[in-house]
Amino acid sequence: MQQQSQPYRRVSVSRARSLSRPERQRPRQGMLNRTPSQHRAAADTPMPNQGRPTDPEEDEIKPKVLVSWWSWIAFLVTCCFPNCCIKVVFRKPNALMQQAWREKMALCYIILLLMGALAYITYGLNQTLCPDSVQNPPFSSVLDGVRTPMYYDNPRVFGEFYRMEDLQSFFSSKGLELNNDYQNMEIGSIFDGDTAGVCSGFDQGSASTVGNCRLDSPYGGSISTSDGSCLSLRELQAFASSTGTIGFEWADLRPGGVDTLGQTDLVVLGDIVLNITKYIDENTQFFGEDIDTALRATRGNDGSLAVMYSGGKTTRDCLLARYTVGNMETESGGCIANTIVMNMMLAVIVTIIAVRYSMALLFQWVISKRLVKPGGRSNWLAWRSIKGGNDDPANHIPGPYNNYGPMNAARGSSASVSSGASSSRGPQSEQSSAFNLGNNPTDIVSTELYSVMLVTCYSEGEDGLRTTMDSLAETTYSKKHKCFFVIADGMITGAGETKSTPDIVVSMMDLDPAMANPKAASYLAIADGEKQLNMAKVYAGHYKGVPCVTIVKCGTEEEQQGAKAGNRGKRDSQLILMSFFQRVLFNDRLSELDYEIFWKLTWLMKGVTPDKFELVLMVDADTKVLPDALTYMVAAMANDITIMGLCGETRIANKRSSWVTAIQVFEYYISHHYAKAFESLFGIVTCLPGCFSMFRIKAPKNGAWVPLLANPDIILEYNQNVVNTLHEKNLLLLGEDRFLSTLMLRTFPKRQMMFVPQARCRTIVPDEFKVLLSQRRRWINSTIHNLMELVLVSDLCGIACLSMQFSIFVDLIAALVLPAAIVMTIYLIVTSAISDSPQWQSLALLICILGLPGVLIAITTFKLIYIAWMAIYIIALPIWNFVLPLYSFWHFDDFSWGATRMVEGEKKDKGHGDAEGKFDSSRLLMRKWEDWEADRTGQRITRNRFTLKTPLDPPLAFDGKSTVTPVTPAFGNIFNDRKMFNSSTSLASATPTPTSTPPPHPPTPPSGAQ
């Protein structure tokens, strides 16, 4: 009896009966705060309304928002904004939107702190460690090549300048007369500088360290007090203030150079200069023999260490009180530390830039050319591939395929079933190779792998769609091994269009009459509420001779009259393909849409069932792919089984449309030939652009298959229909392409994501600033949140600062501080232009950053026009580094696509995922493939004995009323050909295989069926 239909329940994928084996990776926390096991546990729980009708009046469950440490931090840092204020002022009506606003503000606070830290390190650290000081008057200067002592009107007391008038008044108060003969003199000999009494312990009876308190004039005569006592320095300091300190240089201490020490009696102690002439003249060892020896030996030199070692702090303080004559003009310890820090930072930044450019050039010159050649990379250039087992021939042996019952494709054709039922992985002759470009010899690898060309479209017009599909159909890759997979995301009519996008796509196809009016099939969509159920129609035909499956998401009956019926987003379109291949590979239950795709795709491919496909090329519907691009991409995939994803170079088709497109040309170029080329040397391209990239559905490994894009863990993470936090929404709703790349790298960190520069495409970029602003808001916010995830993956390639994890961390910080960086760059340029002493280090770094791209252009493309595009890009740097990032940061909580894709009559887009109504799971059916097949054909068969019918069979096979004799071999034991891992024994050797009855001669196809 036929299996009864059951309501859909989310269940885990069973790997016990799969032909695919997972790679053994250590368990890791899920990106969206759940592990895969938690996803499955949640999925196995029946939904509240399962099996019963939806109650429209059922109370809504208020969502919890404070569910993690981050949500609590966001709440605490914004606690001064009550919910009512956020609701009224910022127009955030519900709790989830208010929490998203709080998280946005918390992120903005962190970004401001990082910008402040960058500004402090760049400018504030110098002021803290080495504050600007008043330049001391120099003791001497070089005039006409000769060092000459400077003349000053004011005398000095222990190196401190005092105004002549103040000194004359002070001397007059003591009954002494100080005339102008003492100008420009050191008059400290008449003062007692020991204001703290530290020298009392060194006086020896009548011999005192203060000496003879007399001031001798250079013109004869002297000044002294009546009792021979010294004047008090403390009284002078209270009477008048000094106007500065004289400064000495090493040339003043060593007039004859470093080889003539001792020419002067000047000694440096710390940063103070002592004149020990008076001490030497008295010839008394007040401080002991060791200090005396040290002072005499260090004349003209630095005696700090010798004095501290021999005498200690008290001796030093007394020497400073008695013999100080000025300061030494040297950098302080703080200034030295600041110089060291800044030089180290400059060295690190220059090293990072130089290493990145060097690695990018190494990839461009050496590695990229070998990606597509027979044999691929070797030796140290392929160490990651070798470590992943690419050099082991056993790992290139494909695993067995699910026995879905081969199509009899010979009807109406001379081709045999076997000719199209398997991929060719061995070398091909030049004449038969799918890589023979125009029958000219080629040196790229010749291997044919079945590939799906996924084209996702939304509101594009006929010109854009035809350009994309023409370019893909005309690629030099074998038409027998490629198939279109076009998904129209809803009944959408683009702005300025007269027909909807689905109507345009279907009208472009060569439809078989039997496929012209397909029924709507149900599937589980990526949405919340009742929109989780969606309907789609599957059209099967050809486009310019290439098999083409078009899926039109038409929506349920309830939404037919609404705007954008069936629209669920690009991620939903990708998941239709990914989930389909996962269920096919794992022989899991199929939805109604899955089965429609399965049998129509198999019919189009003349018996090649979907489990034979290994690659999927993802292209947007405004992209023109160059003729040999697909060939190069498949060649790179076939060469290296460790490559799980790759992208080509995307160039701009409308370069000169406006200034908005002009500023993007060099940005696209540098993002590929610098950023992606550098990342490819590690084998970790962090973002494969959705407009032009290829993923591996499954990879061969030792006679088995490893699911990659079709991996359950990937799909469980990517298949989130309810996301509440700001981080999750930025990951899933804004940048699904980058998030998919992040998921792949996180799940398979030992495999590689590469850039193939030989594969090129051209795309249309925004030509209006508001559209560019909307696009870059999504890209920047998605990039930041994805880098936050990748920086936590510790087992990426490399070690410490030479690791991809460190590079990702640098990229994350750089993305966050871009606005502050460009402001300081402009400030540096302006101050350097008006300053007499510009900051040459910073200017050199700036020139290095801005000039190296030009060097990269000169030695990679040899196209001087790109120098002009680079100049335009540099002029627009304030837009790239200031306007766009700041706008994006403030719109962290905006999850809409904005003005990127305009739709006729559309209101403001609020983003996918808004819940409306309740999801009735009883309307979604999941069955095994054999059950769907039996239901379609109406055959009375036992389980695992069925045939696969196509439109080429007699019409009775499709009316669901008559029983048709099977015309294909019976469905045997699916896993009999499966080899056990690390064993040459197949499962069939342990289980007797029943002998199947040879199929009868196929019936004659109906008239008109081709």
Short mmCIF file of C-alpha atoms in Angstrom, two decimals, residues 389-768:
data_model
loop_
_atom_site.label_atom_id
_atom_site.label_comp_id
_atom_site.label_asym_id
_atom_site.label_seq_id
_atom_site.Cartn_x
_atom_site.Cartn_y
_atom_site.Cartn_z
CA GLY A 389 44.92 14.51 0.60
CA ASN A 390 44.82 15.99 -2.88
CA ASP A 391 48.02 14.18 -3.91
CA ASP A 392 46.49 10.80 -3.04
CA PRO A 393 44.89 9.29 -6.19
CA ALA A 394 42.48 7.34 -3.98
CA ASN A 395 40.88 10.59 -2.87
CA HIS A 396 40.01 11.44 -6.46
CA ILE A 397 37.94 8.28 -6.89
CA PRO A 398 34.27 9.31 -6.83
CA GLY A 399 31.96 7.56 -4.45
CA PRO A 400 28.91 5.52 -5.49
CA TYR A 401 25.66 7.19 -6.45
CA ASN A 402 22.18 6.66 -5.09
CA ASN A 403 20.34 4.12 -7.24
CA TYR A 404 17.27 6.16 -8.06
CA GLY A 405 16.56 3.97 -11.09
CA PRO A 406 18.27 5.23 -14.25
CA MET A 407 16.27 6.97 -16.92
CA ASN A 408 16.02 5.19 -20.25
CA ALA A 409 17.30 8.11 -22.24
CA ALA A 410 17.60 6.14 -25.46
CA ARG A 411 14.00 6.78 -26.40
CA GLY A 412 14.00 9.02 -29.41
CA SER A 413 17.80 9.30 -29.27
CA SER A 414 20.77 7.21 -30.13
CA ALA A 415 22.54 8.15 -26.93
CA SER A 416 22.89 5.43 -24.35
CA VAL A 417 21.96 5.74 -20.72
CA SER A 418 25.47 5.14 -19.58
CA SER A 419 26.86 7.89 -21.79
CA GLY A 420 25.17 10.54 -19.69
CA ALA A 421 24.84 8.90 -16.34
CA SER A 422 28.23 9.54 -14.85
CA SER A 423 30.78 12.30 -14.60
CA SER A 424 34.04 11.88 -16.42
CA ARG A 425 36.98 12.59 -14.16
CA GLY A 426 39.78 11.10 -16.22
CA PRO A 427 41.79 12.81 -18.93
CA GLN A 428 39.93 13.37 -22.17
CA SER A 429 41.19 13.55 -25.71
CA GLU A 430 41.64 17.00 -27.10
CA GLN A 431 38.76 16.51 -29.51
CA SER A 432 36.26 15.32 -26.89
CA SER A 433 37.33 17.49 -24.00
CA ALA A 434 34.83 19.92 -22.64
CA PHE A 435 37.70 22.35 -22.23
CA ASN A 436 38.68 22.46 -25.88
CA LEU A 437 38.24 26.16 -26.54
CA GLY A 438 37.39 26.53 -30.21
CA ASN A 439 39.34 23.39 -31.11
CA ASN A 440 42.56 25.19 -30.22
CA PRO A 441 45.06 23.40 -28.00
CA THR A 442 44.72 24.33 -24.36
CA ASP A 443 46.87 23.54 -21.35
CA ILE A 444 44.18 23.52 -18.69
CA VAL A 445 42.97 20.35 -17.05
CA SER A 446 40.34 18.39 -19.00
CA THR A 447 37.73 16.91 -16.70
CA GLU A 448 33.96 16.99 -17.02
CA LEU A 449 31.89 17.47 -13.86
CA TYR A 450 28.14 17.96 -13.82
CA SER A 451 27.47 21.56 -12.85
CA VAL A 452 24.36 23.53 -11.99
CA MET A 453 24.25 27.19 -13.01
CA LEU A 454 22.09 28.89 -10.38
CA VAL A 455 20.65 32.22 -11.51
CA THR A 456 18.65 34.06 -8.85
CA CYS A 457 16.45 36.89 -10.07
CA TYR A 458 14.09 39.29 -8.39
CA SER A 459 13.08 42.39 -10.36
CA GLU A 460 15.44 42.31 -13.36
CA GLY A 461 14.24 43.11 -16.86
CA GLU A 462 14.57 41.06 -20.02
CA ASP A 463 17.78 42.71 -21.19
CA GLY A 464 19.64 41.88 -18.00
CA LEU A 465 18.28 38.34 -17.81
CA ARG A 466 19.03 37.60 -21.44
CA THR A 467 22.57 38.96 -21.11
CA THR A 468 23.25 36.66 -18.17
CA MET A 469 21.68 33.55 -19.62
CA ASP A 470 23.21 34.10 -23.06
CA SER A 471 26.66 34.35 -21.54
CA LEU A 472 26.18 31.18 -19.50
CA ALA A 473 24.70 29.23 -22.41
CA GLU A 474 27.58 30.27 -24.65
CA THR A 475 30.35 29.31 -22.23
CA THR A 476 32.77 26.81 -23.73
CA TYR A 477 31.95 24.18 -21.12
CA SER A 478 30.16 21.04 -22.31
CA LYS A 479 26.39 21.51 -22.69
CA LYS A 480 25.92 17.89 -21.61
CA HIS A 481 27.41 18.66 -18.22
CA LYS A 482 25.76 21.96 -17.32
CA CYS A 483 22.19 22.89 -16.53
CA PHE A 484 20.42 26.16 -15.77
CA PHE A 485 18.70 26.44 -12.41
CA VAL A 486 16.80 29.75 -12.52
CA ILE A 487 14.83 30.85 -9.48
CA ALA A 488 12.45 33.81 -9.71
CA ASP A 489 11.93 35.20 -6.22
CA GLY A 490 8.23 35.99 -6.29
CA MET A 491 5.72 37.48 -8.69
CA ILE A 492 7.69 40.70 -9.03
CA THR A 493 7.51 43.38 -11.70
CA GLY A 494 10.60 45.55 -11.81
CA ALA A 495 10.39 49.33 -11.96
CA GLY A 496 9.70 50.41 -15.53
CA GLU A 497 8.83 46.88 -16.71
CA THR A 498 5.57 45.78 -18.34
CA LYS A 499 5.93 42.07 -17.55
CA SER A 500 6.84 40.37 -14.31
CA THR A 501 10.26 38.81 -13.95
CA PRO A 502 8.87 35.22 -13.89
CA ASP A 503 6.94 35.86 -17.12
CA ILE A 504 10.09 37.19 -18.74
CA VAL A 505 12.16 34.16 -17.75
CA VAL A 506 9.53 31.62 -18.86
CA SER A 507 9.00 33.41 -22.18
CA MET A 508 12.72 33.14 -22.90
CA MET A 509 12.75 29.34 -22.50
CA ASP A 510 12.05 26.69 -25.09
CA LEU A 511 9.40 24.82 -23.11
CA ASP A 512 8.30 21.28 -23.80
CA PRO A 513 4.52 21.22 -24.35
CA ALA A 514 4.13 18.80 -21.46
CA MET A 515 5.90 21.28 -19.14
CA ALA A 516 4.12 24.47 -20.22
CA ASN A 517 1.61 24.65 -17.38
CA PRO A 518 3.08 23.09 -14.23
CA LYS A 519 1.20 22.87 -10.99
CA ALA A 520 2.23 24.83 -7.91
CA ALA A 521 4.24 22.71 -5.48
CA SER A 522 4.67 23.40 -1.79
CA TYR A 523 7.90 23.74 0.16
CA LEU A 524 9.15 25.10 3.47
CA ALA A 525 10.39 28.66 2.96
CA ILE A 526 12.69 30.87 5.01
CA ALA A 527 10.24 33.14 6.77
CA ASP A 528 8.33 33.53 9.99
CA GLY A 529 4.66 32.88 10.62
CA GLU A 530 2.38 31.73 7.83
CA LYS A 531 4.91 32.65 5.13
CA GLN A 532 6.95 29.59 6.04
CA LEU A 533 4.66 27.81 3.60
CA ASN A 534 5.30 28.80 0.01
CA MET A 535 4.36 27.50 -3.40
CA ALA A 536 6.46 27.36 -6.54
CA LYS A 537 6.07 26.21 -10.12
CA VAL A 538 8.79 24.26 -11.91
CA TYR A 539 9.20 24.91 -15.63
CA ALA A 540 11.47 22.55 -17.57
CA GLY A 541 12.88 23.22 -21.02
CA HIS A 542 15.98 24.49 -22.75
CA TYR A 543 17.68 27.80 -23.28
CA LYS A 544 19.81 27.87 -26.42
CA GLY A 545 20.22 24.13 -26.24
CA VAL A 546 21.18 24.02 -22.55
CA PRO A 547 18.82 22.22 -20.13
CA CYS A 548 16.98 24.78 -18.03
CA VAL A 549 14.87 24.40 -14.90
CA THR A 550 13.02 27.56 -13.85
CA ILE A 551 11.41 27.76 -10.43
CA VAL A 552 8.86 30.52 -9.97
CA LYS A 553 7.93 31.22 -6.36
CA CYS A 554 4.27 32.13 -6.76
CA GLY A 555 3.09 32.11 -3.13
CA THR A 556 0.10 30.52 -1.44
CA GLU A 557 -3.51 31.24 -2.32
CA GLU A 558 -3.82 33.62 0.62
CA GLU A 559 -1.08 35.95 -0.67
CA GLN A 560 -1.92 35.93 -4.36
CA GLN A 561 -3.59 39.32 -4.19
CA GLY A 562 -0.91 40.88 -2.00
CA ALA A 563 2.27 42.66 -3.02
CA LYS A 564 5.32 40.56 -3.87
CA ALA A 565 3.51 37.21 -3.70
CA GLY A 566 5.92 34.34 -3.15
CA ASN A 567 8.89 36.57 -2.36
CA ARG A 568 11.05 35.11 0.39
CA GLY A 569 14.51 36.50 -0.36
CA LYS A 570 17.68 35.35 -2.07
CA ARG A 571 18.71 33.11 0.81
CA ASP A 572 15.48 31.18 0.41
CA SER A 573 16.27 30.75 -3.29
CA GLN A 574 19.72 29.39 -2.48
CA LEU A 575 18.27 27.04 0.11
CA ILE A 576 15.82 25.58 -2.39
CA LEU A 577 18.86 24.32 -4.27
CA MET A 578 20.96 23.40 -1.23
CA SER A 579 18.17 21.56 0.59
CA PHE A 580 17.22 19.76 -2.60
CA PHE A 581 20.72 18.36 -3.09
CA GLN A 582 21.04 17.51 0.59
CA ARG A 583 17.86 15.43 0.52
CA VAL A 584 18.85 13.78 -2.73
CA LEU A 585 22.33 12.88 -1.49
CA PHE A 586 21.06 11.59 1.84
CA ASN A 587 18.06 9.83 0.28
CA ASP A 588 15.92 11.84 2.68
CA ARG A 589 12.25 12.78 2.36
CA LEU A 590 11.46 15.24 -0.43
CA SER A 591 9.01 18.07 -0.43
CA GLU A 592 6.56 18.41 -3.29
CA LEU A 593 8.80 21.03 -4.89
CA ASP A 594 11.88 18.84 -4.44
CA TYR A 595 10.25 15.99 -6.31
CA GLU A 596 9.09 18.24 -9.13
CA ILE A 597 12.66 19.46 -9.54
CA PHE A 598 14.02 15.91 -9.30
CA TRP A 599 12.09 14.21 -12.08
CA LYS A 600 12.09 17.21 -14.42
CA LEU A 601 15.82 17.76 -14.01
CA THR A 602 16.46 14.06 -14.60
CA TRP A 603 14.35 14.15 -17.73
CA LEU A 604 16.16 17.20 -19.05
CA MET A 605 19.57 15.61 -18.42
CA LYS A 606 18.54 12.42 -20.26
CA GLY A 607 18.67 10.14 -17.27
CA VAL A 608 21.37 11.86 -15.20
CA THR A 609 19.86 12.00 -11.72
CA PRO A 610 20.61 15.02 -9.49
CA ASP A 611 22.95 13.04 -7.22
CA LYS A 612 25.48 13.07 -10.10
CA PHE A 613 25.94 16.86 -9.86
CA GLU A 614 29.03 18.02 -7.99
CA LEU A 615 29.30 21.78 -8.60
CA VAL A 616 27.02 24.78 -8.51
CA LEU A 617 27.82 28.13 -10.12
CA MET A 618 25.95 30.98 -8.45
CA VAL A 619 25.32 33.99 -10.68
CA ASP A 620 23.14 37.06 -10.22
CA ALA A 621 20.75 38.03 -12.98
CA ASP A 622 22.70 41.15 -13.95
CA THR A 623 26.04 39.44 -14.58
CA LYS A 624 27.68 38.63 -17.90
CA VAL A 625 30.04 35.67 -17.68
CA LEU A 626 32.93 35.50 -20.13
CA PRO A 627 33.00 32.43 -22.45
CA ASP A 628 35.86 30.52 -20.77
CA ALA A 629 35.03 31.44 -17.16
CA LEU A 630 33.06 28.29 -16.32
CA THR A 631 35.75 26.16 -17.93
CA TYR A 632 38.46 27.66 -15.75
CA MET A 633 36.40 27.33 -12.58
CA VAL A 634 35.57 23.67 -13.14
CA ALA A 635 39.20 22.99 -14.02
CA ALA A 636 40.36 24.44 -10.69
CA MET A 637 37.75 22.37 -8.84
CA ALA A 638 38.76 19.17 -10.65
CA ASN A 639 42.45 19.82 -10.02
CA ASP A 640 42.13 20.15 -6.26
CA ILE A 641 39.51 18.27 -4.28
CA THR A 642 40.27 20.37 -1.18
CA ILE A 643 38.83 23.48 -2.87
CA MET A 644 35.23 23.76 -1.71
CA GLY A 645 34.51 27.19 -3.18
CA LEU A 646 36.01 29.72 -5.54
CA CYS A 647 35.23 32.94 -7.29
CA GLY A 648 36.42 34.73 -10.38
CA GLU A 649 37.14 38.36 -11.05
CA THR A 650 34.13 40.65 -11.25
CA ARG A 651 34.58 43.70 -13.44
CA ILE A 652 32.22 46.61 -13.95
CA ALA A 653 30.26 46.78 -17.19
CA ASN A 654 29.02 50.37 -16.76
CA LYS A 655 32.27 52.07 -15.75
CA ARG A 656 31.49 55.43 -17.34
CA SER A 657 27.78 55.69 -16.59
CA SER A 658 28.24 58.23 -13.80
CA TRP A 659 30.70 59.38 -11.17
CA VAL A 660 29.20 56.79 -8.84
CA THR A 661 30.26 53.93 -11.13
CA ALA A 662 33.63 55.55 -11.81
CA ILE A 663 34.65 55.52 -8.14
CA GLN A 664 33.83 51.80 -7.92
CA VAL A 665 36.10 50.57 -10.74
CA PHE A 666 39.35 50.52 -8.80
CA GLU A 667 37.61 49.39 -5.63
CA TYR A 668 36.45 46.24 -7.44
CA TYR A 669 39.92 45.73 -8.92
CA ILE A 670 41.83 46.04 -5.65
CA SER A 671 39.35 43.89 -3.73
CA HIS A 672 40.11 41.01 -6.12
CA HIS A 673 43.77 41.38 -7.07
CA TYR A 674 44.92 42.45 -3.63
CA ALA A 675 42.50 41.25 -0.96
CA LYS A 676 41.29 38.01 -2.51
CA ALA A 677 44.70 37.20 -4.01
CA PHE A 678 46.29 37.55 -0.57
CA GLU A 679 43.61 35.43 1.07
CA SER A 680 43.99 32.79 -1.64
CA LEU A 681 47.58 32.16 -0.62
CA PHE A 682 46.14 30.92 2.67
CA GLY A 683 43.32 29.22 0.79
CA ILE A 684 40.78 31.23 2.78
CA VAL A 685 38.86 33.78 0.72
CA THR A 686 36.52 35.19 3.34
CA CYS A 687 33.80 36.24 0.90
CA LEU A 688 32.80 34.57 -2.34
CA PRO A 689 30.58 37.18 -4.02
CA GLY A 690 27.09 35.95 -4.81
CA CYS A 691 27.17 37.51 -8.26
CA PHE A 692 29.86 35.10 -9.50
CA SER A 693 31.09 32.18 -7.41
CA MET A 694 31.17 28.38 -7.46
CA PHE A 695 30.68 25.89 -4.64
CA ARG A 696 31.28 22.18 -4.44
CA ILE A 697 28.10 20.28 -3.59
CA LYS A 698 30.07 17.20 -2.55
CA ALA A 699 33.70 16.14 -2.74
CA PRO A 700 35.16 12.69 -3.43
CA LYS A 701 37.28 11.22 -0.70
CA ASN A 702 38.69 7.72 -0.68
CA GLY A 703 35.85 6.19 -2.63
CA ALA A 704 33.16 8.03 -0.68
CA TRP A 705 31.50 11.43 -0.80
CA VAL A 706 31.90 14.30 1.64
CA PRO A 707 28.90 16.67 1.48
CA LEU A 708 30.03 20.30 1.47
CA LEU A 709 27.43 22.79 0.26
CA ALA A 710 24.85 20.06 0.88
CA ASN A 711 26.20 19.41 4.36
CA PRO A 712 23.40 19.22 6.98
CA ASP A 713 25.33 21.41 9.41
CA ILE A 714 25.69 24.13 6.76
CA ILE A 715 22.02 24.01 5.87
CA LEU A 716 20.84 23.92 9.49
CA GLU A 717 22.76 27.12 10.22
CA TYR A 718 21.80 28.79 6.92
CA ASN A 719 18.17 27.71 7.23
CA GLN A 720 17.21 29.91 10.17
CA ASN A 721 13.70 31.23 9.75
CA VAL A 722 13.44 33.10 13.08
CA VAL A 723 16.25 35.46 14.03
CA ASN A 724 15.83 37.92 16.87
CA THR A 725 19.19 39.53 17.65
CA LEU A 726 20.82 42.31 15.69
CA HIS A 727 23.88 40.14 15.05
CA GLU A 728 21.84 37.29 13.60
CA LYS A 729 19.81 39.59 11.36
CA ASN A 730 22.93 41.27 9.99
CA LEU A 731 24.32 37.84 9.20
CA LEU A 732 21.24 36.30 7.63
CA LEU A 733 19.19 39.13 6.16
CA LEU A 734 21.79 41.49 4.69
CA GLY A 735 24.75 39.53 3.37
CA GLU A 736 23.76 35.96 2.70
CA ASP A 737 26.69 35.48 0.28
CA ARG A 738 29.32 36.37 2.85
CA PHE A 739 27.50 34.42 5.55
CA LEU A 740 27.50 31.30 3.39
CA SER A 741 31.26 31.72 2.87
CA THR A 742 31.70 32.15 6.62
CA LEU A 743 29.68 29.00 7.29
CA MET A 744 31.76 26.99 4.85
CA LEU A 745 35.03 28.17 6.36
CA ARG A 746 33.79 27.62 9.88
CA THR A 747 32.53 24.12 9.17
CA PHE A 748 35.46 23.05 6.98
CA PRO A 749 38.49 25.12 8.11
CA LYS A 750 40.92 22.62 6.56
CA ARG A 751 39.45 23.00 3.08
CA GLN A 752 40.09 25.93 0.77
CA MET A 753 38.26 28.87 -0.76
CA MET A 754 40.14 30.30 -3.74
CA PHE A 755 40.20 33.14 -6.25
CA VAL A 756 40.63 32.20 -9.93
CA PRO A 757 41.60 35.41 -11.79
CA GLN A 758 41.33 33.71 -15.21
CA ALA A 759 37.55 33.40 -14.73
CA ARG A 760 35.98 36.78 -15.36
CA CYS A 761 32.55 38.32 -15.48
CA ARG A 762 31.06 41.78 -15.84
CA THR A 763 28.26 43.13 -13.74
CA ILE A 764 26.13 46.25 -13.51
CA VAL A 765 26.88 48.32 -10.42
CA PRO A 766 24.76 51.11 -8.88
CA ASP A 767 24.95 54.35 -10.85
CA GLU A 768 23.08 56.48 -8.31
#
